Amino acid sequence: MNNKDKIIEIIKNQNIKPKPKWYFAFKNISVWLFYIFFMLIGAISFSVILFSIQQTDFELLSHLGHSKLELFLSVLPFIWLILLIIFILGSLFAIYNSKRGYKFTFSKLIAINVGLSIIFGTIFFVGGGAAWFENAFAIRTGFYESIQKRKQKIWQNPQKGNLAGIINKVENNGLEIIDFENKKWIINIDSTFIANPVLLEKDEKIKIIGSKINDSVFKAKEIYPWGGKEMRNKRRNKRRNKNK
Amino acid sequence: MIRTKINCRKFSDSELILKSIEDLNFFSCIYMRYEKKLKNYIKKISGFDDEEIEDILQNSFIKVWRNINSFDHSMKLSSFIYRIVHNETISYWRKANAKSQNELSYVLNSNKEQNSEYKDKTPKINHIKKVLDLLPIKYKEVLILKFLENLDYQEISDILKIPEGTVATRINRAKKAFKKIADEKNLLEKLINK
């Protein structure tokens, strides 16, 4: 028996059937779904990194004598950076295993994946998704401290000249604020620089650079908005009122 | 066994694939169309004897049959089959290599002596084969596919599952490595001069 007949015999005798079309279609769809999943999580990780950078007051905190690099490393969310790398590698693996993935060079695949993570991550960040996601992640996982919490810790340091909180009362040349540890402070705002768009209104969240006078009085040198969602909403409302 | 006689030449590769799914007898047309080419390819890349080549080809065609529904009609059937045969040959070669490095080289060398088809048709071909056998497998395979199988970059890319740009780079590097080895073995002159 020649080899050709032998092959046909084996196929018939062992009843070898071709794998069905749906099996290959399912495999192909799964690979793409994995790719989309990995790429989106990578994009979310990138958006949280952007959020973390945005929330770091490099210019304001440098008065503490820390270098920008030191500050950056202290607030850089390594967990998100590691997640970004893992998910970019995952998406690379998925696309390489797609039907025509081998047609792309490794450098092209990296450029495409990093590019897409940056684009979708930036869109997610601009849409406010990063802040929401990061906060939700911190609530659901016990080990992770949110960026806001870390920022609050940095600004809850009156000894070193940093204080932040919510305005409780506005008086002629002073404010009363409640800090993140629920402690009341009288803020002296004589000859204080007040940055735009701080309105000095009740319930406004602010951060202050200055010096501690005593246990309940703080002399403000500069006042800035807390930043983030509240600040964006305030800017939006200001713009709306102007247009009216 | 009742087997209808089929005029295989009437059908294109794509038609044979579609007909094979309905009638297994058409699958033997695919085998006959590629048998000789593939046997030569396996021999060039591995130096195995006829019996081993038949085994590899048999296993490869059973894999082709199992995966026939994954055939992408935008690709050449030859690339699809070559890819499976190539992978099967390499995995067979690796298994043999793992068994015993020394045993394999003995087998390969003795095959070269015994095998009538491997024996010199011309001294030049023998020299080429000698140099090819000394190259790393990744260089050897691209040179064989490009210059002995006369395949284009796209086909080689589909068989080896690497980008076309990488195929070009690898061929260039393989050519340099080939020249270097031929030079070291004093075969370069013999290859250039008839």
Short mmCIF file of C-alpha atoms in Angstrom, two decimals:
data_model
loop_
_atom_site.label_atom_id
_atom_site.label_comp_id
_atom_site.label_asym_id
_atom_site.label_seq_id
_atom_site.Cartn_x
_atom_site.Cartn_y
_atom_site.Cartn_z
CA MET A 1 0.00 0.00 0.00
CA ASN A 2 1.44 3.37 -0.91
CA ASN A 3 1.60 6.29 1.53
CA LYS A 4 -1.39 8.06 -0.05
CA ASP A 5 -3.66 5.04 0.47
CA LYS A 6 -2.23 4.50 3.94
CA ILE A 7 -3.24 8.04 4.97
CA ILE A 8 -6.77 7.61 3.63
CA GLU A 9 -7.00 4.24 5.43
CA ILE A 10 -5.88 5.75 8.76
CA ILE A 11 -8.38 8.59 8.44
CA LYS A 12 -11.20 6.16 7.63
CA ASN A 13 -10.31 3.45 10.15
CA GLN A 14 -9.69 5.82 13.04
CA ASN A 15 -12.68 7.91 11.97
CA ILE A 16 -10.59 11.11 12.11
CA LYS A 17 -12.84 14.08 11.47
CA PRO A 18 -11.70 17.60 10.62
CA LYS A 19 -12.11 20.04 13.49
CA PRO A 20 -15.37 21.96 12.86
CA LYS A 21 -15.39 25.47 11.41
CA TRP A 22 -17.00 26.87 14.56
CA TYR A 23 -13.99 25.66 16.58
CA PHE A 24 -11.64 27.88 14.57
CA ALA A 25 -14.13 30.76 14.54
CA PHE A 26 -14.50 30.48 18.33
CA LYS A 27 -10.71 30.38 18.77
CA ASN A 28 -10.31 33.46 16.58
CA ILE A 29 -13.05 35.42 18.37
CA SER A 30 -11.63 34.42 21.79
CA VAL A 31 -8.19 35.70 20.82
CA TRP A 32 -9.66 39.06 19.77
CA LEU A 33 -11.82 39.30 22.91
CA PHE A 34 -8.72 38.63 25.02
CA TYR A 35 -6.89 41.28 23.03
CA ILE A 36 -9.64 43.88 23.58
CA PHE A 37 -9.82 43.01 27.29
CA PHE A 38 -6.05 43.27 27.82
CA MET A 39 -5.82 46.46 25.78
CA LEU A 40 -8.68 48.15 27.68
CA ILE A 41 -7.28 47.24 31.11
CA GLY A 42 -3.91 48.54 29.89
CA ALA A 43 -5.62 51.78 28.81
CA ILE A 44 -7.36 52.12 32.21
CA SER A 45 -4.01 51.60 33.98
CA PHE A 46 -2.49 54.33 31.81
CA SER A 47 -5.39 56.68 32.63
CA VAL A 48 -4.86 56.12 36.38
CA ILE A 49 -1.16 56.93 35.95
CA LEU A 50 -2.18 60.18 34.23
CA PHE A 51 -4.61 60.88 37.05
CA SER A 52 -1.88 60.28 39.61
CA ILE A 53 0.49 62.68 37.82
CA GLN A 54 -2.27 65.27 37.58
CA GLN A 55 -2.97 64.96 41.30
CA THR A 56 0.65 65.53 42.25
CA ASP A 57 1.30 69.19 42.98
CA PHE A 58 4.89 69.18 41.82
CA GLU A 59 5.32 72.97 41.78
CA LEU A 60 3.60 73.49 45.14
CA LEU A 61 5.31 70.68 47.01
CA SER A 62 8.81 71.47 45.82
CA HIS A 63 8.95 74.16 48.57
CA LEU A 64 9.35 71.26 50.99
CA GLY A 65 12.82 70.72 49.63
CA HIS A 66 11.99 67.57 47.66
CA SER A 67 13.16 67.24 44.09
CA LYS A 68 10.52 66.71 41.39
CA LEU A 69 11.88 63.23 40.72
CA GLU A 70 11.64 62.35 44.41
CA LEU A 71 8.05 63.58 44.51
CA PHE A 72 7.20 61.78 41.31
CA LEU A 73 8.58 58.48 42.61
CA SER A 74 6.77 58.89 45.94
CA VAL A 75 3.38 59.30 44.26
CA LEU A 76 3.88 57.14 41.17
CA PRO A 77 1.36 54.32 41.40
CA PHE A 78 3.70 51.37 40.79
CA ILE A 79 0.82 48.93 40.92
CA TRP A 80 -0.75 50.62 37.86
CA LEU A 81 2.56 50.78 36.08
CA ILE A 82 3.05 47.03 36.62
CA LEU A 83 -0.55 46.38 35.51
CA LEU A 84 0.04 48.51 32.40
CA ILE A 85 3.12 46.46 31.47
CA ILE A 86 1.42 43.11 32.21
CA PHE A 87 -1.66 43.97 30.15
CA ILE A 88 0.34 45.38 27.25
CA LEU A 89 2.32 42.11 27.20
CA GLY A 90 -0.97 40.18 27.39
CA SER A 91 -2.42 42.09 24.45
CA LEU A 92 0.83 41.49 22.50
CA PHE A 93 0.55 37.77 23.16
CA ALA A 94 -3.12 37.75 22.10
CA ILE A 95 -2.58 39.67 18.84
CA TYR A 96 0.46 37.55 17.98
CA ASN A 97 -1.73 34.46 18.27
CA SER A 98 -4.42 35.88 16.01
CA LYS A 99 -4.70 34.48 12.48
CA ARG A 100 -2.45 37.08 10.86
CA GLY A 101 -0.62 38.37 13.93
CA TYR A 102 2.70 37.01 12.71
CA LYS A 103 2.63 39.49 9.81
CA PHE A 104 3.61 42.32 12.19
CA THR A 105 7.09 42.84 13.55
CA PHE A 106 7.51 42.90 17.33
CA SER A 107 8.31 46.63 17.32
CA LYS A 108 5.19 47.37 15.24
CA LEU A 109 3.03 45.32 17.63
CA ILE A 110 4.46 47.18 20.64
CA ALA A 111 3.91 50.55 18.95
CA ILE A 112 0.27 49.65 18.09
CA ASN A 113 -0.51 48.37 21.59
CA VAL A 114 1.19 51.17 23.48
CA GLY A 115 -0.39 53.71 21.09
CA LEU A 116 -3.90 52.30 21.60
CA SER A 117 -3.43 52.19 25.39
CA ILE A 118 -2.33 55.83 25.35
CA ILE A 119 -5.24 56.95 23.13
CA PHE A 120 -7.99 55.08 25.01
CA GLY A 121 -6.35 55.80 28.38
CA THR A 122 -6.28 59.55 27.67
CA ILE A 123 -9.93 59.50 26.55
CA PHE A 124 -10.88 57.63 29.75
CA PHE A 125 -8.88 60.07 31.88
CA VAL A 126 -10.36 63.18 30.22
CA GLY A 127 -13.84 61.72 30.68
CA GLY A 128 -13.23 61.45 34.44
CA GLY A 129 -13.22 57.64 34.39
CA ALA A 130 -9.75 57.29 35.90
CA ALA A 131 -10.66 59.05 39.17
CA TRP A 132 -13.86 57.03 39.53
CA PHE A 133 -12.18 53.72 38.68
CA GLU A 134 -9.20 54.29 40.95
CA ASN A 135 -11.44 55.22 43.86
CA ALA A 136 -13.72 52.21 43.29
CA PHE A 137 -10.64 49.98 43.13
CA ALA A 138 -9.34 51.38 46.43
CA ILE A 139 -12.71 50.80 48.14
CA ARG A 140 -12.95 47.20 46.94
CA THR A 141 -9.37 46.19 47.66
CA GLY A 142 -8.04 46.43 51.17
CA PHE A 143 -4.34 46.60 50.29
CA TYR A 144 -4.52 49.57 47.96
CA GLU A 145 -4.45 53.19 49.15
CA SER A 146 -6.15 55.60 46.77
CA ILE A 147 -4.31 58.52 45.19
CA GLN A 148 -6.69 60.93 46.96
CA LYS A 149 -5.86 59.37 50.33
CA ARG A 150 -2.13 59.69 49.64
CA LYS A 151 -2.63 63.27 48.53
CA GLN A 152 -4.57 64.01 51.71
CA LYS A 153 -1.71 62.58 53.78
CA ILE A 154 0.79 64.87 52.04
CA TRP A 155 -1.40 67.93 52.67
CA GLN A 156 -2.30 67.00 56.24
CA ASN A 157 1.03 68.23 57.51
CA PRO A 158 0.75 71.64 59.26
CA GLN A 159 4.18 71.28 60.90
CA LYS A 160 5.79 71.31 57.47
CA GLY A 161 3.57 74.12 56.20
CA ASN A 162 0.91 72.11 54.34
CA LEU A 163 -2.73 72.09 55.26
CA ALA A 164 -5.91 71.22 53.41
CA GLY A 165 -9.58 70.89 54.20
CA ILE A 166 -13.10 72.11 53.59
CA ILE A 167 -14.07 75.74 54.29
CA ASN A 168 -16.54 75.86 57.14
CA LYS A 169 -16.83 79.62 57.67
CA VAL A 170 -15.62 82.72 55.83
CA GLU A 171 -14.83 85.84 57.88
CA ASN A 172 -13.30 89.24 57.06
CA ASN A 173 -9.63 88.35 57.24
CA GLY A 174 -9.82 84.71 58.03
CA LEU A 175 -11.34 81.34 57.32
CA GLU A 176 -12.35 78.41 59.38
CA ILE A 177 -11.60 75.08 57.81
CA ILE A 178 -12.07 71.46 58.85
CA ASP A 179 -9.05 69.36 57.89
CA PHE A 180 -9.08 65.68 56.79
CA GLU A 181 -8.78 64.59 60.42
CA ASN A 182 -11.91 66.59 61.31
CA LYS A 183 -9.91 69.21 63.22
CA LYS A 184 -10.97 72.87 63.06
CA TRP A 185 -8.39 75.50 62.05
CA ILE A 186 -8.53 79.27 61.93
CA ILE A 187 -6.72 80.40 58.80
CA ASN A 188 -5.18 83.85 58.72
CA ILE A 189 -5.40 85.18 55.16
CA ASP A 190 -3.76 88.61 55.53
CA SER A 191 -1.62 89.27 52.41
CA THR A 192 -2.25 85.77 51.12
CA PHE A 193 -1.97 84.81 47.46
CA ILE A 194 -5.29 83.23 46.43
CA ALA A 195 -5.05 81.29 43.21
CA ASN A 196 -7.74 81.25 40.56
CA PRO A 197 -10.37 79.60 40.67
CA VAL A 198 -10.55 79.63 44.48
CA LEU A 199 -13.78 81.42 45.47
CA LEU A 200 -13.43 81.14 49.26
CA GLU A 201 -16.94 79.81 49.71
CA LYS A 202 -18.38 77.50 52.35
CA ASP A 203 -17.86 73.80 51.54
CA GLU A 204 -15.05 74.57 49.11
CA LYS A 205 -12.10 72.16 49.29
CA ILE A 206 -8.75 73.96 49.38
CA LYS A 207 -5.08 73.40 50.06
CA ILE A 208 -2.88 75.88 51.84
CA ILE A 209 0.85 76.59 52.03
CA GLY A 210 1.90 78.56 55.06
CA SER A 211 3.04 78.13 58.64
CA LYS A 212 1.49 76.83 61.82
CA ILE A 213 1.05 79.55 64.46
CA ASN A 214 -0.38 77.31 67.18
CA ASP A 215 -2.54 74.18 67.50
CA SER A 216 -5.58 75.81 65.94
CA VAL A 217 -4.25 78.78 63.96
CA PHE A 218 -2.47 78.59 60.60
CA LYS A 219 -1.02 81.55 58.67
CA ALA A 220 -1.71 81.10 54.95
CA LYS A 221 0.84 82.25 52.40
CA GLU A 222 -0.82 80.70 49.33
CA ILE A 223 -4.24 79.11 48.84
CA TYR A 224 -5.03 76.76 45.94
CA PRO A 225 -8.06 74.73 44.91
CA TRP A 226 -7.91 71.09 45.98
CA GLY A 227 -8.09 70.03 42.31
CA GLY A 228 -9.83 67.14 40.58
CA LYS A 229 -13.53 66.78 40.00
CA GLU A 230 -14.67 69.68 42.20
CA MET A 231 -12.32 72.06 40.46
CA ARG A 232 -13.45 70.95 37.01
CA ASN A 233 -17.11 71.40 37.95
CA LYS A 234 -16.38 74.84 39.33
CA ARG A 235 -14.61 75.90 36.12
CA ARG A 236 -17.51 74.57 34.08
CA ASN A 237 -20.06 76.50 36.18
CA LYS A 238 -17.97 79.67 35.98
CA ARG A 239 -17.87 79.38 32.17
CA ARG A 240 -21.64 78.81 32.04
CA ASN A 241 -22.35 81.85 34.23
CA LYS A 242 -20.11 84.02 32.05
CA ASN A 243 -21.95 82.90 28.88
CA LYS A 244 -25.30 83.74 30.45
CA MET B 1 -12.47 -0.63 -1.15
CA ILE B 2 -14.45 1.26 -3.75
CA ARG B 3 -12.71 4.35 -4.97
CA THR B 4 -13.93 6.54 -7.77
CA LYS B 5 -11.27 7.67 -10.17
CA ILE B 6 -10.82 11.42 -10.01
CA ASN B 7 -9.08 13.58 -12.54
CA CYS B 8 -7.16 15.68 -10.00
CA ARG B 9 -5.70 18.03 -12.60
CA LYS B 10 -9.15 19.46 -13.31
CA PHE B 11 -9.33 21.10 -9.90
CA SER B 12 -7.56 24.06 -8.37
CA ASP B 13 -6.11 23.88 -4.85
CA SER B 14 -9.05 25.79 -3.38
CA GLU B 15 -11.56 23.55 -5.13
CA LEU B 16 -9.76 20.46 -3.88
CA ILE B 17 -9.95 21.72 -0.30
CA LEU B 18 -13.69 22.32 -0.57
CA LYS B 19 -14.29 18.98 -2.31
CA SER B 20 -12.12 17.08 0.21
CA ILE B 21 -14.41 18.13 3.06
CA GLU B 22 -17.31 16.47 1.21
CA ASP B 23 -15.41 13.50 -0.23
CA LEU B 24 -12.21 12.15 1.30
CA ASN B 25 -11.02 10.80 -2.07
CA PHE B 26 -10.29 14.34 -3.19
CA PHE B 27 -7.87 14.62 -0.29
CA SER B 28 -5.60 12.09 -1.99
CA CYS B 29 -5.39 14.51 -4.95
CA ILE B 30 -3.88 17.10 -2.60
CA TYR B 31 -1.42 14.50 -1.33
CA MET B 32 -0.38 13.47 -4.84
CA ARG B 33 0.01 17.08 -5.94
CA TYR B 34 2.47 17.91 -3.16
CA GLU B 35 4.04 14.57 -2.25
CA LYS B 36 7.24 14.84 -4.28
CA LYS B 37 7.91 18.50 -3.43
CA LEU B 38 7.34 17.89 0.28
CA LYS B 39 9.48 14.77 0.42
CA ASN B 40 12.33 16.72 -1.15
CA TYR B 41 11.79 19.57 1.26
CA ILE B 42 11.85 17.31 4.33
CA LYS B 43 14.99 15.62 3.01
CA LYS B 44 16.76 18.93 2.40
CA ILE B 45 15.90 20.33 5.79
CA SER B 46 16.47 17.26 7.94
CA GLY B 47 18.49 14.71 5.99
CA PHE B 48 16.18 11.95 7.28
CA ASP B 49 15.87 8.64 5.47
CA ASP B 50 12.91 7.67 3.27
CA GLU B 51 11.11 5.78 6.00
CA GLU B 52 11.25 8.70 8.41
CA ILE B 53 10.20 11.09 5.66
CA GLU B 54 7.13 8.93 4.93
CA ASP B 55 6.26 8.97 8.64
CA ILE B 56 6.58 12.74 8.85
CA LEU B 57 4.52 13.20 5.70
CA GLN B 58 1.85 10.82 6.95
CA ASN B 59 1.54 12.61 10.31
CA SER B 60 1.57 15.98 8.56
CA PHE B 61 -1.25 15.05 6.18
CA ILE B 62 -3.38 13.74 9.05
CA LYS B 63 -2.84 17.16 10.68
CA VAL B 64 -3.75 18.87 7.40
CA TRP B 65 -6.97 16.83 7.37
CA ARG B 66 -7.79 17.67 11.01
CA ASN B 67 -7.21 21.39 10.40
CA ILE B 68 -8.63 21.60 6.89
CA ASN B 69 -11.44 23.91 8.08
CA SER B 70 -8.91 26.45 9.32
CA PHE B 71 -7.53 26.94 5.81
CA ASP B 72 -7.61 30.62 4.93
CA HIS B 73 -8.46 30.91 1.23
CA SER B 74 -6.54 34.19 0.97
CA MET B 75 -3.40 32.11 1.56
CA LYS B 76 -1.84 29.60 -0.84
CA LEU B 77 -2.61 25.96 -0.08
CA SER B 78 1.07 25.18 -0.57
CA SER B 79 1.95 27.62 2.26
CA PHE B 80 -0.66 26.02 4.52
CA ILE B 81 0.70 22.50 3.86
CA TYR B 82 4.36 23.53 3.95
CA ARG B 83 3.78 25.17 7.36
CA ILE B 84 2.37 21.95 8.83
CA VAL B 85 5.08 19.81 7.23
CA HIS B 86 7.78 22.23 8.37
CA ASN B 87 6.54 22.20 11.99
CA GLU B 88 6.21 18.42 11.97
CA THR B 89 9.74 18.00 10.58
CA ILE B 90 11.25 20.38 13.13
CA SER B 91 9.41 18.72 16.02
CA TYR B 92 10.52 15.26 14.76
CA TRP B 93 14.05 16.55 14.40
CA ARG B 94 14.01 18.02 17.92
CA LYS B 95 12.69 14.79 19.43
CA ALA B 96 15.40 12.85 17.69
CA ASN B 97 17.93 15.43 18.83
CA ALA B 98 16.77 15.15 22.43
CA LYS B 99 17.09 11.34 22.25
CA SER B 100 20.72 11.50 21.57
CA GLN B 101 22.78 14.19 19.95
CA ASN B 102 25.48 11.73 18.99
CA GLU B 103 23.09 9.12 17.70
CA LEU B 104 21.44 11.71 15.46
CA SER B 105 24.64 12.93 13.89
CA TYR B 106 25.60 9.31 13.27
CA VAL B 107 22.22 8.67 11.64
CA LEU B 108 22.42 11.85 9.57
CA ASN B 109 25.91 11.11 8.39
CA SER B 110 25.16 7.49 7.59
CA ASN B 111 21.97 8.56 5.78
CA LYS B 112 23.93 10.89 3.62
CA GLU B 113 26.19 8.06 2.61
CA GLN B 114 23.44 5.53 2.01
CA ASN B 115 20.77 7.69 0.52
CA SER B 116 20.96 7.54 -3.25
CA GLU B 117 19.05 10.80 -3.74
CA TYR B 118 21.31 12.60 -1.30
CA LYS B 119 24.38 11.30 -3.07
CA ASP B 120 26.09 13.77 -5.31
CA LYS B 121 24.26 14.52 -8.44
CA THR B 122 27.00 17.03 -8.92
CA PRO B 123 29.86 17.83 -6.55
CA LYS B 124 28.55 21.40 -6.34
CA ILE B 125 25.20 20.31 -4.87
CA ASN B 126 27.07 18.17 -2.39
CA HIS B 127 29.15 21.16 -1.29
CA ILE B 128 26.02 23.29 -0.89
CA LYS B 129 24.40 20.61 1.25
CA LYS B 130 27.53 20.28 3.33
CA VAL B 131 27.49 24.00 4.11
CA LEU B 132 23.71 24.04 4.69
CA ASP B 133 24.05 21.25 7.26
CA LEU B 134 26.51 23.37 9.21
CA LEU B 135 24.15 26.36 9.40
CA PRO B 136 21.78 26.97 12.33
CA ILE B 137 18.30 25.62 11.50
CA LYS B 138 16.74 29.12 11.27
CA TYR B 139 19.19 30.08 8.50
CA LYS B 140 19.08 26.72 6.80
CA GLU B 141 15.28 26.72 6.51
CA VAL B 142 15.02 30.18 4.91
CA LEU B 143 17.77 29.43 2.39
CA ILE B 144 16.11 26.14 1.41
CA LEU B 145 12.68 27.74 1.09
CA LYS B 146 14.00 30.69 -0.92
CA PHE B 147 16.63 29.16 -3.19
CA LEU B 148 15.82 25.46 -3.37
CA GLU B 149 12.02 25.57 -3.13
CA ASN B 150 11.88 28.91 -5.03
CA LEU B 151 9.21 30.38 -2.80
CA ASP B 152 8.57 34.12 -2.50
CA TYR B 153 8.85 36.17 0.71
CA GLN B 154 5.10 36.09 1.37
CA GLU B 155 4.97 32.30 1.15
CA ILE B 156 8.01 31.94 3.41
CA SER B 157 6.41 34.38 5.85
CA ASP B 158 3.20 32.26 5.89
CA ILE B 159 5.11 29.00 6.35
CA LEU B 160 7.44 30.15 9.12
CA LYS B 161 4.88 32.55 10.66
CA ILE B 162 7.28 35.49 10.71
CA PRO B 163 6.90 38.97 9.12
CA GLU B 164 8.09 39.41 5.53
CA GLY B 165 10.66 41.97 6.70
CA THR B 166 12.13 39.39 9.06
CA VAL B 167 12.26 36.87 6.20
CA ALA B 168 14.35 39.32 4.16
CA THR B 169 16.68 40.08 7.07
CA ARG B 170 17.08 36.41 7.91
CA ILE B 171 17.88 35.52 4.29
CA ASN B 172 20.57 38.22 4.22
CA ARG B 173 22.11 36.98 7.44
CA ALA B 174 21.85 33.37 6.30
CA LYS B 175 23.67 34.25 3.05
CA LYS B 176 26.49 35.86 5.03
CA ALA B 177 26.69 32.87 7.39
CA PHE B 178 26.69 30.53 4.38
CA LYS B 179 29.58 32.43 2.76
CA LYS B 180 31.53 32.46 6.00
CA ILE B 181 31.19 28.72 6.56
CA ALA B 182 31.91 27.94 2.90
CA ASP B 183 35.02 30.10 3.17
CA GLU B 184 36.15 28.41 6.38
CA LYS B 185 35.70 24.98 4.82
CA ASN B 186 37.51 26.10 1.65
CA LEU B 187 34.39 25.40 -0.38
CA LEU B 188 33.69 28.94 -1.56
CA GLU B 189 36.04 28.68 -4.55
CA LYS B 190 34.53 25.34 -5.54
CA LEU B 191 31.03 26.79 -5.36
CA ILE B 192 31.88 29.83 -7.44
CA ASN B 193 33.89 27.96 -10.08
CA LYS B 194 32.14 25.18 -11.88
#
